[in-house]
PDB file of C-alpha atoms in Angstrom:
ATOM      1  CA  UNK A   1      65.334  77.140 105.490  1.00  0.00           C
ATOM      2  CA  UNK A   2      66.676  77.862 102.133  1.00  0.00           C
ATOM      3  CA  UNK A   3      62.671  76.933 100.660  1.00  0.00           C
ATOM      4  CA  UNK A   4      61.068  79.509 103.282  1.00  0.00           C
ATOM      5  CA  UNK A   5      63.171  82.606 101.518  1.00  0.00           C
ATOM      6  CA  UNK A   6      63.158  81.314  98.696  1.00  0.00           C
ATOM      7  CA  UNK A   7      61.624  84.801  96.951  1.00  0.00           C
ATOM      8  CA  UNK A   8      64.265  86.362  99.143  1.00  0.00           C
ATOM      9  CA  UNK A   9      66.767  84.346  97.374  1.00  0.00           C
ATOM     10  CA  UNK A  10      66.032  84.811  94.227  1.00  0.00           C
ATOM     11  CA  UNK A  11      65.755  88.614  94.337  1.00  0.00           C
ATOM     12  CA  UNK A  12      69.122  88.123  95.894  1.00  0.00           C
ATOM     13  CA  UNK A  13      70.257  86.466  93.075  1.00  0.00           C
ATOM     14  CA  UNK A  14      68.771  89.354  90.317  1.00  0.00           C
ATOM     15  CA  UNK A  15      70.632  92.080  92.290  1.00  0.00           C
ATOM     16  CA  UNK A  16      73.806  89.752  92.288  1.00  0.00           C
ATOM     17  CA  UNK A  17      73.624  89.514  88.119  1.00  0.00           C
ATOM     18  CA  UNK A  18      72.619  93.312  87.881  1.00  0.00           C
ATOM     19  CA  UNK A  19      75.655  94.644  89.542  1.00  0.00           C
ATOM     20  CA  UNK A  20      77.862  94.903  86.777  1.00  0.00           C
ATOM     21  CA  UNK A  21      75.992  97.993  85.650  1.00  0.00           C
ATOM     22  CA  UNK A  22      77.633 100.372  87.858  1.00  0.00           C
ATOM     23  CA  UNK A  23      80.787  99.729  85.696  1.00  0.00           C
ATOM     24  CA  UNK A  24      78.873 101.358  82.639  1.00  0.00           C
ATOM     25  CA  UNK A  25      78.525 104.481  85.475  1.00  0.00           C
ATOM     26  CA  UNK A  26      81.863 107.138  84.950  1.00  0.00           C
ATOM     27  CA  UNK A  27      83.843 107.855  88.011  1.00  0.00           C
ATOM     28  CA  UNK A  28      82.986 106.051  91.301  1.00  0.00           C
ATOM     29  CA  UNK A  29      80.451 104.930  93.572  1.00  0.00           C
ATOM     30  CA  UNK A  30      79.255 107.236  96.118  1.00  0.00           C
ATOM     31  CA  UNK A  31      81.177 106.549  99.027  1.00  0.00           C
ATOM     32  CA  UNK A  32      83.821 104.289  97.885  1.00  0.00           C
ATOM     33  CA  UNK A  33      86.116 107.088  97.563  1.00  0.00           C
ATOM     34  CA  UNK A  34      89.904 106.766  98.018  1.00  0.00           C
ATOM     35  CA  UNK A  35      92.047 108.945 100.769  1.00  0.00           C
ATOM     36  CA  UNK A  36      92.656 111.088  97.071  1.00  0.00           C
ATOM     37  CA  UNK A  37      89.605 111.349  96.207  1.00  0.00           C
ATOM     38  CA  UNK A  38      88.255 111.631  99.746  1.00  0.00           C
ATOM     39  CA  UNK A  39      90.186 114.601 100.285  1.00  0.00           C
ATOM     40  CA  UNK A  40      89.612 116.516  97.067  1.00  0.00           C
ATOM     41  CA  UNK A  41      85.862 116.262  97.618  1.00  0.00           C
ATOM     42  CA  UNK A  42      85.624 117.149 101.265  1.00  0.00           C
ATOM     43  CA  UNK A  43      88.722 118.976 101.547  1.00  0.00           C
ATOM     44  CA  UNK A  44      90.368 117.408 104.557  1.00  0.00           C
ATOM     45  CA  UNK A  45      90.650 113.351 105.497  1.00  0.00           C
ATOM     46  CA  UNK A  46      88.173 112.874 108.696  1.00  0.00           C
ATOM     47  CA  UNK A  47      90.788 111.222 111.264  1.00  0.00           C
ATOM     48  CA  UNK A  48      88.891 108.282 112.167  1.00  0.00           C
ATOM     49  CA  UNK A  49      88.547 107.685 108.301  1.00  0.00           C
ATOM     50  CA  UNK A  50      92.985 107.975 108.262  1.00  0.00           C
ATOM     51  CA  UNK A  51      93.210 106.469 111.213  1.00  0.00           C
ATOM     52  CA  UNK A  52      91.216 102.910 110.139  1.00  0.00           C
ATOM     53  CA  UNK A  53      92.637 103.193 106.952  1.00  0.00           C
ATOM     54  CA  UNK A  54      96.594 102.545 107.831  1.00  0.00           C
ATOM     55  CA  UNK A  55      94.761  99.393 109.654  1.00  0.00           C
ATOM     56  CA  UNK A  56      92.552  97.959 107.106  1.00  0.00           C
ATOM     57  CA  UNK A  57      94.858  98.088 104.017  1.00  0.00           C
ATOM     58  CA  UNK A  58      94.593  94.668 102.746  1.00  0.00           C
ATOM     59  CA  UNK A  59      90.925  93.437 100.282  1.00  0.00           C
ATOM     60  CA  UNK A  60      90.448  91.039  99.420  1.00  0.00           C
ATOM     61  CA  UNK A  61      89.414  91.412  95.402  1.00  0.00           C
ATOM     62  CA  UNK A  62      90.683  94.973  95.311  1.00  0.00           C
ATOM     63  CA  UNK A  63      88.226  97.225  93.006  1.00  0.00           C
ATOM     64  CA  UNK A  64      85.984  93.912  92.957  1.00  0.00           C
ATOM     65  CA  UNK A  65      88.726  92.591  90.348  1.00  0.00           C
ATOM     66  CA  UNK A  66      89.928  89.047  89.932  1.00  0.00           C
ATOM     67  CA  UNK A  67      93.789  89.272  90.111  1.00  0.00           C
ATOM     68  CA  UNK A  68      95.330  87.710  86.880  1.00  0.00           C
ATOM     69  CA  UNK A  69      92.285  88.719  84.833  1.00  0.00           C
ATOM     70  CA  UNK A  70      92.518  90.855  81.466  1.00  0.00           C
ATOM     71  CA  UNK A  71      91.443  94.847  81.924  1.00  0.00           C
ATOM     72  CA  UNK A  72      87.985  94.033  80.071  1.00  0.00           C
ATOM     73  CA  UNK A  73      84.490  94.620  80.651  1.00  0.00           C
ATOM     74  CA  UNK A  74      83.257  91.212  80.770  1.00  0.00           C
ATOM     75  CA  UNK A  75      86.412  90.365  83.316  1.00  0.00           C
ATOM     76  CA  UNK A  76      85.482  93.365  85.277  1.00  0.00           C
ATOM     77  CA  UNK A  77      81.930  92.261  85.252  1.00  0.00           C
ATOM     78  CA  UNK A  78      82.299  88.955  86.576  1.00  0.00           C
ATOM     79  CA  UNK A  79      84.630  90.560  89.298  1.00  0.00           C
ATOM     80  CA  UNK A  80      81.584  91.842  90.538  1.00  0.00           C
ATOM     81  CA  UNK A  81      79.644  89.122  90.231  1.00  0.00           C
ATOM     82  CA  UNK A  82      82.186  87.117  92.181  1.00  0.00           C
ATOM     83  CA  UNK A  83      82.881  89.746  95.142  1.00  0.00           C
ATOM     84  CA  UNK A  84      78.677  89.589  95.172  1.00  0.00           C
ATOM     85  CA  UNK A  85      78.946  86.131  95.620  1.00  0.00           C
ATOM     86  CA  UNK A  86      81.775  86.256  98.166  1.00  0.00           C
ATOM     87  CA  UNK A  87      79.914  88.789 100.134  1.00  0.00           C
ATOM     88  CA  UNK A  88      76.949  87.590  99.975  1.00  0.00           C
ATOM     89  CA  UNK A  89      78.050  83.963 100.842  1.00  0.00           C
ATOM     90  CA  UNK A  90      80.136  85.681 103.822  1.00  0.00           C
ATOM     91  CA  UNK A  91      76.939  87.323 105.160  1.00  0.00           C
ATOM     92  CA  UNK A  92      74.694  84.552 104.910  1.00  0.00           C
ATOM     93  CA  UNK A  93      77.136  81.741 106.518  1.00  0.00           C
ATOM     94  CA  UNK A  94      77.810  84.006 109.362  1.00  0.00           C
ATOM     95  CA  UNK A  95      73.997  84.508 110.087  1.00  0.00           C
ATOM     96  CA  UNK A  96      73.187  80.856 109.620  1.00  0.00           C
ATOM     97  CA  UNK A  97      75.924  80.226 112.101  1.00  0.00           C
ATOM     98  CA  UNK A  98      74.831  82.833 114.558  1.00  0.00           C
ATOM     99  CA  UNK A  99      71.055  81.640 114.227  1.00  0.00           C
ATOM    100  CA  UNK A 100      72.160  77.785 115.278  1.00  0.00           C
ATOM    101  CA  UNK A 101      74.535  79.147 118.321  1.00  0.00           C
ATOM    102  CA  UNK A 102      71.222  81.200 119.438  1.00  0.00           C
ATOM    103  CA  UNK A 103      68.997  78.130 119.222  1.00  0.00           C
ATOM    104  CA  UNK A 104      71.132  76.279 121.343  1.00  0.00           C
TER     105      UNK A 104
END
C-alpha cells in the first residue's frame, strides 16, 4: 500500500518539514484564534464556538509545543514537526483501519 502512494508520501513528508515556517509568520494562523482573540476580531463569541469550547479544553501538544522544552525556535520548530507527525500518523492509522473493516 505504502509503495502505491508513495509520491503521496513523500509530498506528505515535504509539507511535514516545511511547517515550521509559519513560526517565522507574526501573530497567528488564520483561524486558530483564541475565545480573546476570537472576540476582538469578530466582536462577539459565536455560541456554538463557546459552547464546544468549555467541552474540548484539553490538547494534546498545546500551541504544537513539546511540554518541558526550552522557549526556542528550533524547540518550537520541532513541536511542529512532531504534532505533524502525530496528526498525520492519527489520520492515516484511522483510514487504514477503516479501509480493512470496509473490505471485510
Amino acid at each position: 500500500m505504502f509503495k502505491k502512494y508513495r509520491n503521496l508520501w513523500i509530498a506528505l513528508g515535504v509539507l511535514i518539514l516545511l511547517c515550521p515556517l509559519g513560526l517565522l509568520a507574526t501573530g497567528t494562523a488564520f483561524g486558530e484564534w483564541g475565545m480573546d482573540e476570537l472576540s476582538e476580531r469578530v466582536g462577539y463569541i459565536p455560541a456554538g464556538v463557546q459552547q464546544f469550547a468549555e467541552v474540548w479544553s484539553y490538547a494534546l501538544l498545546p500551541d504544537y509545543s513539546i511540554p518541558g522544552l526550552a522557549d526556542t525556535f528550533f524547540h518550537a520548530a520541532g513541536g511542529y514537526i512532531f504534532s505533524a507527525l502525530l496528526g498525520t500518523g492519527l489520520v492515516a492509522g484511522i483510514m487504514i483501519l477503516l479501509g480493512r473493516r470496509v473490505k471485510e
